[in-house]
mmCIF file of C-alpha atoms and ligand atoms in Angstrom:
data_model
loop_
_atom_site.group_PDB
_atom_site.id
_atom_site.type_symbol
_atom_site.label_atom_id
_atom_site.label_comp_id
_atom_site.label_asym_id
_atom_site.label_seq_id
_atom_site.Cartn_x
_atom_site.Cartn_y
_atom_site.Cartn_z
ATOM 1 C CA UNK A 1404 0.000 0.000 0.000
ATOM 2 C CA UNK A 1405 2.442 2.611 -1.263
ATOM 3 C CA UNK A 1406 1.664 6.287 -1.780
ATOM 4 C CA UNK A 1407 -0.565 6.678 -4.854
ATOM 5 C CA UNK A 1408 0.322 9.521 -7.201
ATOM 6 C CA UNK A 1409 -2.589 10.004 -9.627
ATOM 7 C CA UNK A 1410 -0.541 11.683 -12.328
ATOM 8 C CA UNK A 1411 -3.537 11.956 -14.677
ATOM 9 C CA UNK A 1412 -5.178 14.226 -12.096
ATOM 10 C CA UNK A 1413 -2.078 16.428 -11.831
ATOM 11 C CA UNK A 1414 -2.567 17.836 -15.346
ATOM 12 C CA UNK A 1415 -3.122 21.578 -15.334
ATOM 13 C CA UNK A 1416 -2.064 22.102 -11.712
ATOM 14 C CA UNK A 1417 0.629 24.717 -11.289
ATOM 15 C CA UNK A 1418 3.913 23.154 -10.239
ATOM 16 C CA UNK A 1419 5.642 22.814 -7.885
ATOM 17 C CA UNK A 1420 3.010 21.625 -5.419
ATOM 18 C CA UNK A 1421 2.655 19.230 -2.518
ATOM 19 C CA UNK A 1422 0.338 16.273 -2.788
ATOM 20 C CA UNK A 1423 -0.860 14.390 0.304
ATOM 21 C CA UNK A 1424 -2.313 10.888 0.015
ATOM 22 C CA UNK A 1425 -4.882 10.949 2.814
ATOM 23 C CA UNK A 1426 -5.292 7.202 2.557
ATOM 24 C CA UNK A 1427 -1.687 6.728 3.706
ATOM 25 C CA UNK A 1428 -2.164 9.411 6.355
ATOM 26 C CA UNK A 1429 -5.283 7.700 7.732
ATOM 27 C CA UNK A 1430 -3.587 4.308 7.777
ATOM 28 C CA UNK A 1431 -0.651 5.826 9.638
ATOM 29 C CA UNK A 1432 -2.995 7.345 12.209
ATOM 30 C CA UNK A 1433 -4.835 4.018 12.543
ATOM 31 C CA UNK A 1434 -1.527 2.256 13.166
ATOM 32 C CA UNK A 1435 -0.782 4.713 15.987
ATOM 33 C CA UNK A 1436 -4.236 4.365 17.515
ATOM 34 C CA UNK A 1437 -3.951 0.558 17.343
ATOM 35 C CA UNK A 1438 -0.885 0.772 19.586
ATOM 36 C CA UNK A 1439 -1.941 3.517 21.949
ATOM 37 C CA UNK A 1440 -5.347 2.020 22.656
ATOM 38 C CA UNK A 1441 -3.485 -0.740 24.509
ATOM 39 C CA UNK A 1442 -2.627 1.883 27.135
ATOM 40 C CA UNK A 1443 -5.259 4.188 28.588
ATOM 41 C CA UNK A 1444 -2.543 6.563 29.805
ATOM 42 C CA UNK A 1445 -0.706 7.152 26.448
ATOM 43 C CA UNK A 1446 -1.468 10.371 24.560
ATOM 44 C CA UNK A 1447 0.008 11.369 21.216
ATOM 45 C CA UNK A 1448 0.268 15.072 20.417
ATOM 46 C CA UNK A 1449 1.007 15.591 16.719
ATOM 47 C CA UNK A 1450 3.999 17.972 16.373
ATOM 48 C CA UNK A 1451 2.444 20.509 14.022
ATOM 49 C CA UNK A 1452 5.831 21.977 13.132
ATOM 50 C CA UNK A 1453 6.176 19.056 10.692
ATOM 51 C CA UNK A 1454 3.187 20.119 8.593
ATOM 52 C CA UNK A 1455 0.524 22.712 9.329
ATOM 53 C CA UNK A 1456 -1.540 22.327 6.149
ATOM 54 C CA UNK A 1457 -5.150 22.792 7.298
ATOM 55 C CA UNK A 1458 -6.477 19.852 5.306
ATOM 56 C CA UNK A 1459 -3.818 17.555 6.717
ATOM 57 C CA UNK A 1460 -4.522 18.857 10.223
ATOM 58 C CA UNK A 1461 -8.212 18.112 9.873
ATOM 59 C CA UNK A 1462 -7.512 14.454 9.096
ATOM 60 C CA UNK A 1463 -5.213 14.225 12.119
ATOM 61 C CA UNK A 1464 -7.805 15.861 14.343
ATOM 62 C CA UNK A 1465 -10.438 13.375 13.149
ATOM 63 C CA UNK A 1466 -8.188 10.585 14.417
ATOM 64 C CA UNK A 1467 -8.401 12.124 17.889
ATOM 65 C CA UNK A 1468 -4.764 13.062 18.417
ATOM 66 C CA UNK A 1469 -3.655 15.958 20.584
ATOM 67 C CA UNK A 1470 -1.239 18.560 19.343
ATOM 68 C CA UNK A 1471 2.228 19.942 20.079
ATOM 69 C CA UNK A 1472 2.829 23.602 19.202
ATOM 70 C CA UNK A 1473 5.941 25.749 19.293
ATOM 71 C CA UNK A 1474 4.520 29.164 18.488
ATOM 72 C CA UNK A 1475 1.433 31.320 18.832
ATOM 73 C CA UNK A 1476 0.930 31.010 15.088
ATOM 74 C CA UNK A 1477 0.786 27.239 15.407
ATOM 75 C CA UNK A 1478 -1.752 27.523 18.239
ATOM 76 C CA UNK A 1479 -3.936 29.739 16.031
ATOM 77 C CA UNK A 1480 -3.618 27.332 13.112
ATOM 78 C CA UNK A 1481 -4.545 24.197 15.101
ATOM 79 C CA UNK A 1482 -7.529 25.928 16.692
ATOM 80 C CA UNK A 1483 -8.646 26.853 13.189
ATOM 81 C CA UNK A 1484 -8.335 23.173 12.223
ATOM 82 C CA UNK A 1485 -10.627 22.290 15.124
ATOM 83 C CA UNK A 1486 -8.230 20.821 17.681
ATOM 84 C CA UNK A 1487 -9.461 21.354 21.241
ATOM 85 C CA UNK A 1488 -7.232 23.725 23.226
ATOM 86 C CA UNK A 1489 -7.093 21.321 26.136
ATOM 87 C CA UNK A 1490 -5.049 18.893 23.998
ATOM 88 C CA UNK A 1491 -2.343 21.469 23.171
ATOM 89 C CA UNK A 1492 1.141 21.253 24.625
ATOM 90 C CA UNK A 1493 3.219 24.344 23.977
ATOM 91 C CA UNK A 1494 7.029 24.110 23.817
ATOM 92 C CA UNK A 1495 9.824 26.398 22.667
ATOM 93 C CA UNK A 1496 12.872 28.100 24.185
ATOM 94 C CA UNK A 1497 11.788 31.650 23.394
ATOM 95 C CA UNK A 1498 8.074 32.108 23.888
ATOM 96 C CA UNK A 1499 6.970 35.735 23.440
ATOM 97 C CA UNK A 1500 4.564 37.367 25.869
ATOM 98 C CA UNK A 1501 1.690 37.382 23.373
ATOM 99 C CA UNK A 1502 2.160 33.656 22.794
ATOM 100 C CA UNK A 1503 2.037 32.937 26.525
ATOM 101 C CA UNK A 1504 -1.064 35.129 26.802
ATOM 102 C CA UNK A 1505 -2.715 33.221 23.965
ATOM 103 C CA UNK A 1506 -1.936 29.885 25.633
ATOM 104 C CA UNK A 1507 -3.405 31.100 28.900
ATOM 105 C CA UNK A 1508 -6.473 32.660 27.295
ATOM 106 C CA UNK A 1509 -7.214 29.400 25.488
ATOM 107 C CA UNK A 1510 -6.529 27.249 28.579
ATOM 108 C CA UNK A 1511 -4.093 24.953 26.821
ATOM 109 C CA UNK A 1512 -3.198 21.627 28.413
ATOM 110 C CA UNK A 1513 0.392 22.439 29.338
ATOM 111 C CA UNK A 1514 3.355 24.766 28.790
ATOM 112 C CA UNK A 1515 6.668 22.974 28.313
ATOM 113 C CA UNK A 1516 8.984 25.419 30.049
ATOM 114 C CA UNK A 1517 12.655 25.623 29.194
ATOM 115 C CA UNK A 1518 14.185 28.145 31.657
ATOM 116 C CA UNK A 1519 13.669 29.947 34.971
ATOM 117 C CA UNK A 1520 13.211 33.382 33.326
ATOM 118 C CA UNK A 1521 10.451 31.878 31.176
ATOM 119 C CA UNK A 1522 8.804 30.317 34.240
ATOM 120 C CA UNK A 1523 8.834 33.688 35.976
ATOM 121 C CA UNK A 1524 7.249 35.426 32.996
ATOM 122 C CA UNK A 1525 4.527 32.778 32.702
ATOM 123 C CA UNK A 1526 3.767 33.110 36.430
ATOM 124 C CA UNK A 1527 3.616 36.896 36.138
ATOM 125 C CA UNK A 1528 1.318 36.895 33.089
ATOM 126 C CA UNK A 1529 -0.904 34.196 34.623
ATOM 127 C CA UNK A 1530 -1.114 36.266 37.785
ATOM 128 C CA UNK A 1531 -2.186 39.336 35.818
ATOM 129 C CA UNK A 1532 -4.899 37.274 34.153
ATOM 130 C CA UNK A 1533 -6.008 35.511 37.321
ATOM 131 C CA UNK A 1534 -5.129 32.132 35.784
ATOM 132 C CA UNK A 1535 -3.058 29.123 36.738
ATOM 133 C CA UNK A 1536 -0.629 27.817 34.124
ATOM 134 C CA UNK A 1537 -0.034 24.081 33.876
ATOM 135 C CA UNK A 1538 3.683 23.550 33.483
ATOM 136 C CA UNK A 1539 6.081 20.743 32.601
ATOM 137 C CA UNK A 1540 9.803 21.358 32.579
ATOM 138 C CA UNK A 1541 11.785 20.392 29.554
ATOM 139 C CA UNK A 1542 14.833 18.616 30.907
ATOM 140 C CA UNK A 1543 17.902 18.167 28.787
ATOM 141 C CA UNK A 1544 18.636 14.473 29.396
ATOM 142 C CA UNK A 1545 22.105 14.535 27.820
ATOM 143 C CA UNK A 1546 21.186 11.557 25.666
ATOM 144 C CA UNK A 1547 22.644 11.502 22.146
ATOM 145 C CA UNK A 1548 20.624 10.410 19.141
ATOM 146 C CA UNK A 1549 21.996 8.710 16.049
ATOM 147 C CA UNK A 1550 20.833 11.319 13.572
ATOM 148 C CA UNK A 1551 22.028 14.434 11.718
ATOM 149 C CA UNK A 1552 23.855 16.938 13.992
ATOM 150 C CA UNK A 1553 21.385 19.710 13.079
ATOM 151 C CA UNK A 1554 18.444 17.710 14.438
ATOM 152 C CA UNK A 1555 19.889 16.273 17.648
ATOM 153 C CA UNK A 1556 18.612 18.238 20.606
ATOM 154 C CA UNK A 1557 19.123 16.298 23.826
ATOM 155 C CA UNK A 1558 22.832 16.914 24.449
ATOM 156 C CA UNK A 1559 24.137 19.195 27.200
ATOM 157 C CA UNK A 1560 25.667 21.462 24.534
ATOM 158 C CA UNK A 1561 22.283 22.102 22.824
ATOM 159 C CA UNK A 1562 20.276 25.214 23.683
ATOM 160 C CA UNK A 1563 17.200 23.222 24.705
ATOM 161 C CA UNK A 1564 15.797 22.502 28.125
ATOM 162 C CA UNK A 1565 16.962 22.726 31.710
ATOM 163 C CA UNK A 1566 20.058 20.862 32.914
ATOM 164 C CA UNK A 1567 19.379 17.760 35.022
ATOM 165 C CA UNK A 1568 21.427 19.221 37.892
ATOM 166 C CA UNK A 1569 18.995 22.156 38.097
ATOM 167 C CA UNK A 1570 15.827 20.064 37.950
ATOM 168 C CA UNK A 1571 15.030 19.857 41.669
ATOM 169 C CA UNK A 1572 15.654 23.565 42.133
ATOM 170 C CA UNK A 1573 13.330 24.664 39.308
ATOM 171 C CA UNK A 1574 10.589 22.297 40.462
ATOM 172 C CA UNK A 1575 10.791 23.732 43.984
ATOM 173 C CA UNK A 1576 10.613 27.235 42.550
ATOM 174 C CA UNK A 1577 7.546 26.340 40.500
ATOM 175 C CA UNK A 1578 5.825 24.670 43.429
ATOM 176 C CA UNK A 1579 6.122 27.922 45.334
ATOM 177 C CA UNK A 1580 4.666 30.088 42.591
ATOM 178 C CA UNK A 1581 1.078 31.081 43.047
ATOM 179 C CA UNK A 1582 -0.016 30.932 39.428
ATOM 180 C CA UNK A 1583 1.905 27.844 38.354
ATOM 181 C CA UNK A 1584 0.744 24.266 38.626
ATOM 182 C CA UNK A 1585 3.748 21.974 38.232
ATOM 183 C CA UNK A 1586 2.665 18.832 36.355
ATOM 184 C CA UNK A 1587 5.701 16.929 35.147
ATOM 185 C CA UNK A 1588 8.689 16.624 32.863
ATOM 186 C CA UNK A 1589 9.241 16.920 29.133
ATOM 187 C CA UNK A 1590 12.079 15.546 27.002
ATOM 188 C CA UNK A 1591 13.013 15.416 23.325
ATOM 189 C CA UNK A 1592 16.310 13.977 22.110
ATOM 190 C CA UNK A 1593 16.163 14.646 18.383
ATOM 191 C CA UNK A 1594 14.494 13.736 15.137
ATOM 192 C CA UNK A 1595 14.669 11.024 12.436
ATOM 193 C CA UNK A 1596 15.732 8.440 15.022
ATOM 194 C CA UNK A 1597 15.547 4.849 13.838
ATOM 195 C CA UNK A 1598 17.558 3.152 16.561
ATOM 196 C CA UNK A 1599 15.254 2.076 19.345
ATOM 197 C CA UNK A 1600 18.293 2.021 21.652
ATOM 198 C CA UNK A 1601 18.201 5.827 21.673
ATOM 199 C CA UNK A 1602 14.647 5.808 23.028
ATOM 200 C CA UNK A 1603 15.618 3.086 25.519
ATOM 201 C CA UNK A 1604 18.432 5.348 26.738
ATOM 202 C CA UNK A 1605 15.929 8.158 27.211
ATOM 203 C CA UNK A 1606 13.502 5.910 29.123
ATOM 204 C CA UNK A 1607 16.320 4.760 31.396
ATOM 205 C CA UNK A 1608 17.415 8.327 32.018
ATOM 206 C CA UNK A 1609 13.844 9.263 32.948
ATOM 207 C CA UNK A 1610 13.768 6.333 35.401
ATOM 208 C CA UNK A 1611 16.920 7.640 37.103
ATOM 209 C CA UNK A 1612 15.435 11.118 37.358
ATOM 210 C CA UNK A 1613 12.174 9.770 38.791
ATOM 211 C CA UNK A 1614 14.071 7.787 41.428
ATOM 212 C CA UNK A 1615 15.916 10.958 42.356
ATOM 213 C CA UNK A 1616 12.640 12.912 42.592
ATOM 214 C CA UNK A 1617 11.046 10.184 44.730
ATOM 215 C CA UNK A 1618 13.813 10.670 47.256
ATOM 216 C CA UNK A 1619 12.962 14.381 47.321
ATOM 217 C CA UNK A 1620 9.273 13.648 47.742
ATOM 218 C CA UNK A 1621 8.429 15.193 44.364
ATOM 219 C CA UNK A 1622 5.873 13.387 42.243
ATOM 220 C CA UNK A 1623 4.990 13.803 38.583
ATOM 221 C CA UNK A 1624 1.647 13.520 36.818
ATOM 222 C CA UNK A 1625 2.952 13.874 33.276
ATOM 223 C CA UNK A 1626 5.909 12.369 31.490
ATOM 224 C CA UNK A 1627 6.318 13.746 27.977
ATOM 225 C CA UNK A 1628 8.964 11.887 25.992
ATOM 226 C CA UNK A 1629 8.835 14.166 22.928
ATOM 227 C CA UNK A 1630 8.964 12.852 19.387
ATOM 228 C CA UNK A 1631 11.711 11.802 17.039
ATOM 229 C CA UNK A 1632 10.657 8.504 15.493
ATOM 230 C CA UNK A 1633 12.137 8.384 11.992
ATOM 231 C CA UNK A 1634 10.831 7.128 8.655
ATOM 232 C CA UNK A 1635 12.335 5.079 5.835
ATOM 233 C CA UNK A 1636 13.427 7.708 3.312
ATOM 234 C CA UNK A 1637 15.224 5.074 1.231
ATOM 235 C CA UNK A 1638 12.252 2.747 0.679
ATOM 236 C CA UNK A 1639 9.094 4.815 1.126
ATOM 237 C CA UNK A 1640 7.142 2.617 -1.277
ATOM 238 C CA UNK A 1641 7.895 -0.597 0.625
ATOM 239 C CA UNK A 1642 7.730 0.941 4.043
ATOM 240 C CA UNK A 1643 5.152 3.742 4.179
ATOM 241 C CA UNK A 1644 4.014 3.166 7.768
ATOM 242 C CA UNK A 1645 6.655 3.535 10.493
ATOM 243 C CA UNK A 1646 7.114 0.791 13.044
ATOM 244 C CA UNK A 1647 4.943 2.255 15.802
ATOM 245 C CA UNK A 1648 4.717 -1.060 17.602
ATOM 246 C CA UNK A 1649 8.447 -1.216 18.343
ATOM 247 C CA UNK A 1650 8.434 2.451 19.310
ATOM 248 C CA UNK A 1651 5.599 2.299 21.844
ATOM 249 C CA UNK A 1652 6.823 -1.096 23.093
ATOM 250 C CA UNK A 1653 10.103 0.545 24.131
ATOM 251 C CA UNK A 1654 8.294 2.872 26.488
ATOM 252 C CA UNK A 1655 5.975 0.135 27.688
ATOM 253 C CA UNK A 1656 8.917 -2.080 28.516
ATOM 254 C CA UNK A 1657 11.515 0.378 29.790
ATOM 255 C CA UNK A 1658 9.733 3.381 31.271
ATOM 256 C CA UNK A 1659 8.838 2.793 34.912
ATOM 257 C CA UNK A 1660 5.686 4.658 35.754
ATOM 258 C CA UNK A 1661 4.179 5.572 39.089
ATOM 259 C CA UNK A 1662 0.427 5.091 39.596
ATOM 260 C CA UNK A 1663 -1.735 7.629 37.806
ATOM 261 C CA UNK A 1664 0.969 8.960 35.497
ATOM 262 C CA UNK A 1665 0.233 9.749 31.873
ATOM 263 C CA UNK A 1666 2.791 9.432 29.064
ATOM 264 C CA UNK A 1667 2.746 11.970 26.244
ATOM 265 C CA UNK A 1668 4.383 11.675 22.828
ATOM 266 C CA UNK A 1669 5.058 14.427 20.308
ATOM 267 C CA UNK A 1670 5.418 12.667 16.966
ATOM 268 C CA UNK A 1671 5.685 14.813 13.867
ATOM 269 C CA UNK A 1672 7.641 13.295 11.012
ATOM 270 C CA UNK A 1673 6.464 9.722 11.606
ATOM 271 C CA UNK A 1674 2.855 10.837 11.123
ATOM 272 C CA UNK A 1675 3.082 12.943 7.975
ATOM 273 C CA UNK A 1676 6.343 12.293 6.090
ATOM 274 C CA UNK A 1677 5.306 9.348 3.944
ATOM 275 C CA UNK A 1678 1.893 10.627 2.866
ATOM 276 C CA UNK A 1679 3.363 13.670 1.092
ATOM 277 C CA UNK A 1680 5.227 14.199 -2.164
ATOM 278 C CA UNK A 1681 6.573 17.298 -3.829
ATOM 279 C CA UNK A 1682 5.532 17.353 -7.464
ATOM 280 C CA UNK A 1683 7.705 19.415 -9.778
ATOM 281 C CA UNK A 1684 8.092 19.832 -13.518
ATOM 282 C CA UNK A 1685 11.278 19.550 -15.556
ATOM 283 C CA UNK A 1686 12.070 22.912 -17.098
ATOM 284 C CA UNK A 1687 15.255 21.909 -18.872
ATOM 285 C CA UNK A 1688 17.624 19.032 -19.351
ATOM 286 C CA UNK A 1689 21.065 20.537 -19.662
ATOM 287 C CA UNK A 1690 23.975 18.502 -20.944
ATOM 288 C CA UNK A 1691 27.169 20.043 -19.579
ATOM 289 C CA UNK A 1692 30.669 18.646 -20.188
ATOM 290 C CA UNK A 1693 30.932 16.433 -17.121
ATOM 291 C CA UNK A 1694 27.322 16.182 -16.012
ATOM 292 C CA UNK A 1695 23.758 16.088 -17.150
ATOM 293 C CA UNK A 1696 21.400 18.261 -15.161
ATOM 294 C CA UNK A 1697 17.681 17.887 -14.761
ATOM 295 C CA UNK A 1698 16.567 21.413 -13.883
ATOM 296 C CA UNK A 1699 13.183 21.324 -12.169
ATOM 297 C CA UNK A 1700 10.843 24.169 -11.240
ATOM 298 C CA UNK A 1701 11.073 23.390 -7.489
ATOM 299 C CA UNK A 1702 13.990 24.746 -5.539
ATOM 300 C CA UNK A 1703 15.188 24.676 -1.972
ATOM 301 C CA UNK A 1704 12.545 27.307 -1.310
ATOM 302 C CA UNK A 1705 10.016 24.482 -1.742
ATOM 303 C CA UNK A 1706 11.933 21.642 -0.089
ATOM 304 C CA UNK A 1707 14.958 22.672 1.925
ATOM 305 C CA UNK A 1708 15.818 19.342 3.552
ATOM 306 C CA UNK A 1709 18.469 18.257 0.982
ATOM 307 C CA UNK A 1710 20.277 21.625 1.205
ATOM 308 C CA UNK A 1711 20.011 21.905 4.986
ATOM 309 C CA UNK A 1712 20.498 18.348 6.224
ATOM 310 C CA UNK A 1713 21.965 16.487 3.221
ATOM 311 C CA UNK A 1714 18.640 14.702 3.122
ATOM 312 C CA UNK A 1715 17.742 12.352 0.317
ATOM 313 C CA UNK A 1716 14.202 12.099 -1.052
ATOM 314 C CA UNK A 1717 13.408 9.209 -3.335
ATOM 315 C CA UNK A 1718 12.828 10.802 -6.777
ATOM 316 C CA UNK A 1719 10.605 9.398 -9.522
ATOM 317 C CA UNK A 1720 9.814 10.485 -13.055
ATOM 318 C CA UNK A 1721 6.013 10.193 -13.200
ATOM 319 C CA UNK A 1722 5.651 10.952 -16.895
ATOM 320 C CA UNK A 1723 8.000 8.895 -18.972
ATOM 321 C CA UNK A 1724 7.759 5.248 -19.890
ATOM 322 C CA UNK A 1725 11.303 5.357 -21.215
ATOM 323 C CA UNK A 1726 13.311 2.290 -20.245
ATOM 324 C CA UNK A 1727 16.608 3.878 -21.193
ATOM 325 C CA UNK A 1728 18.331 5.396 -18.150
ATOM 326 C CA UNK A 1729 20.729 8.274 -17.586
ATOM 327 C CA UNK A 1730 22.682 9.653 -14.646
ATOM 328 C CA UNK A 1731 21.618 13.186 -13.659
ATOM 329 C CA UNK A 1732 22.068 15.821 -11.028
ATOM 330 C CA UNK A 1733 18.575 17.051 -10.138
ATOM 331 C CA UNK A 1734 18.738 20.753 -9.382
ATOM 332 C CA UNK A 1735 16.437 23.711 -8.845
ATOM 333 C CA UNK A 1736 16.357 27.234 -10.255
ATOM 334 C CA UNK A 1737 17.556 29.147 -7.154
ATOM 335 C CA UNK A 1738 20.685 31.235 -7.493
ATOM 336 C CA UNK A 1739 22.718 29.229 -4.988
ATOM 337 C CA UNK A 1740 24.923 26.215 -5.590
ATOM 338 C CA UNK A 1741 23.300 24.394 -2.652
ATOM 339 C CA UNK A 1742 20.065 24.207 -4.651
ATOM 340 C CA UNK A 1743 20.636 20.555 -5.484
ATOM 341 C CA UNK A 1744 18.146 17.779 -4.733
ATOM 342 C CA UNK A 1745 20.235 14.835 -5.822
ATOM 343 C CA UNK A 1746 23.603 14.119 -7.375
ATOM 344 C CA UNK A 1747 24.395 11.291 -9.798
ATOM 345 C CA UNK A 1748 20.874 9.951 -9.703
ATOM 346 C CA UNK A 1749 19.811 7.215 -12.092
ATOM 347 C CA UNK A 1750 16.508 8.158 -13.751
ATOM 348 C CA UNK A 1751 14.721 7.114 -16.930
ATOM 349 C CA UNK A 1752 15.762 9.403 -19.792
ATOM 350 C CA UNK A 1753 14.030 12.622 -18.853
ATOM 351 C CA UNK A 1754 12.702 15.471 -20.952
ATOM 352 C CA UNK A 1755 11.390 18.984 -20.574
ATOM 353 C CA UNK A 1756 7.810 18.869 -19.253
ATOM 354 C CA UNK A 1757 8.124 15.575 -17.361
ATOM 355 C CA UNK A 1758 6.631 15.518 -13.873
ATOM 356 C CA UNK A 1759 8.987 14.507 -11.086
ATOM 357 C CA UNK A 1760 7.899 13.387 -7.604
ATOM 358 C CA UNK A 1761 10.067 13.691 -4.516
ATOM 359 C CA UNK A 1762 8.685 11.255 -1.982
ATOM 360 C CA UNK A 1763 8.555 11.295 1.841
ATOM 361 C CA UNK A 1764 8.165 15.066 1.703
ATOM 362 C CA UNK A 1765 5.088 15.404 3.917
ATOM 363 C CA UNK A 1766 7.132 16.375 6.973
ATOM 364 C CA UNK A 1767 9.215 19.560 7.106
ATOM 365 C CA UNK A 1768 8.521 20.183 3.414
ATOM 366 C CA UNK A 1769 5.681 22.601 2.669
ATOM 367 C CA UNK A 1770 5.962 24.166 6.117
ATOM 368 C CA UNK A 1771 9.633 25.082 5.628
ATOM 369 C CA UNK A 1772 9.019 26.700 2.240
ATOM 370 C CA UNK A 1773 10.238 30.275 1.871
ATOM 371 C CA UNK A 1774 9.795 33.173 -0.495
ATOM 372 C CA UNK A 1775 13.511 33.621 -1.230
ATOM 373 C CA UNK A 1776 14.089 34.928 -4.755
ATOM 374 C CA UNK A 1777 10.494 36.229 -4.525
ATOM 375 C CA UNK A 1778 9.280 32.773 -5.370
ATOM 376 C CA UNK A 1779 5.668 31.754 -4.801
ATOM 377 C CA UNK A 1780 4.966 29.363 -1.963
ATOM 378 C CA UNK A 1781 3.906 25.903 -3.161
ATOM 379 C CA UNK A 1782 0.244 24.897 -2.840
ATOM 380 C CA UNK A 1783 -0.700 21.778 -0.905
ATOM 381 C CA UNK A 1784 -3.434 19.422 -2.159
ATOM 382 C CA UNK A 1785 -4.918 16.347 -0.511
ATOM 383 C CA UNK A 1786 -6.290 13.371 -2.466
ATOM 384 C CA UNK A 1787 -9.866 14.627 -2.103
ATOM 385 C CA UNK A 1788 -8.983 17.929 -3.836
ATOM 386 C CA UNK A 1789 -8.023 16.430 -7.183
HETATM 387 N N1 LLP B 544 8.951 17.790 20.107
HETATM 388 C C1 LLP B 544 9.930 18.714 20.096
HETATM 389 C C2 LLP B 544 10.218 19.423 21.328
HETATM 390 C C3 LLP B 544 10.651 18.963 18.917
HETATM 391 O O1 LLP B 544 11.614 19.865 18.921
HETATM 392 C C4 LLP B 544 10.338 18.239 17.731
HETATM 393 C C5 LLP B 544 11.054 18.492 16.481
HETATM 394 C C6 LLP B 544 9.309 17.297 17.790
HETATM 395 C C7 LLP B 544 8.643 17.083 18.998
HETATM 396 C C8 LLP B 544 8.884 16.481 16.598
HETATM 397 O O2 LLP B 544 9.930 15.667 16.189
HETATM 398 P P1 LLP B 544 9.681 14.547 15.065
HETATM 399 O O3 LLP B 544 8.763 13.498 15.647
HETATM 400 O O4 LLP B 544 9.126 15.200 13.873
HETATM 401 O O5 LLP B 544 11.050 13.997 14.812
HETATM 402 N N2 LLP B 544 13.340 20.184 10.041
HETATM 403 C C9 LLP B 544 14.039 18.978 10.441
HETATM 404 C C10 LLP B 544 13.461 18.376 11.712
HETATM 405 C C11 LLP B 544 13.452 19.329 12.886
HETATM 406 C C12 LLP B 544 12.805 18.760 14.109
HETATM 407 C C13 LLP B 544 12.623 19.805 15.156
HETATM 408 N N3 LLP B 544 11.979 19.364 16.344
HETATM 409 C C14 LLP B 544 14.007 17.995 9.274
HETATM 410 O O6 LLP B 544 13.472 18.329 8.229
HETATM 411 O O7 LLP B 544 14.562 16.889 9.366
#
């Protein structure tokens, strides 16, 4: 059940654009719900930073997931999509006052707080509004993740979270603040993680911290383990649904809970990556002395992952039936030499006008698009639109 790209329905649609196969998305959500329904205390909050397309959000909301936001804009967008405010967790190292006010006004489920100055500001604003803010602390667990350096977040050197040594102190501070309700701890070690050992290491670190808190007489209601489960970018057609069973089993097996605790997950990529493709048109095939270039009408303004993280997206020519193959560099039109999607890629002989699909682009694709070079932002369509 691979992603279906109905190329006959793509005719006449301005390229580049994103296409989301809602069938794959729904099956992915079902696979998650199959696992989480085994535990009445597991809650998945979709990390909307991965994709905030309203039509995609509506499908995710229908599946009953909660939501993880990192900005006031994201909170506004998910409310527009119909998510209930009491399922929103709100993270981020640099929340602005208006964003904190919005969270309080909407009575979101929880703020994931990353520093003492932020805690103080939330307490002050909540006090002014006569509200109590639910708070978890994001703790930096100093657990490495086997992933790209730009998307590992749980090391002591990263800017995220509060150091473990300071944990007891900040909790005590929070417990003494009038407008703060301390609820628990939040973690996130990185993204595109495929080695379950990394999540095991996080679970074991959380166990150590809980033992330490027990000795201090501090109890937690909420344990939020963040997101990070990766997807198979190399074989999206064979492997469109991530292995949620192994992922949730890790926490079931290794995380030691106290009675009444709830476990929260913030999955982004694993939910939306495989249902989305970037569809682009070949503008030119240029035969230079040492290389052949396929120059497409999408650039890194539409999909920045290859330029930013050396990411590879499986690339298909949707138009040709040519059996003859050539080796190409697939590049975009932006005036920067990093605007390269793939080097030395084997494709069927390609011509001007052919449609090209870049797969596994549903996460951190459309949402990271920019207007550099005054380019238009790509549209996003779901299966039902076309
Ligand atoms: N929770 C927190 C606190 C996060 O920082 C992130 C992602 C997530 C959850 C969701 O992680 P996921 O399940 O999607 O791995 N633009 C990069 C990925 C950046 C991830 C940032 N944080 C990329 O395209 O690979």
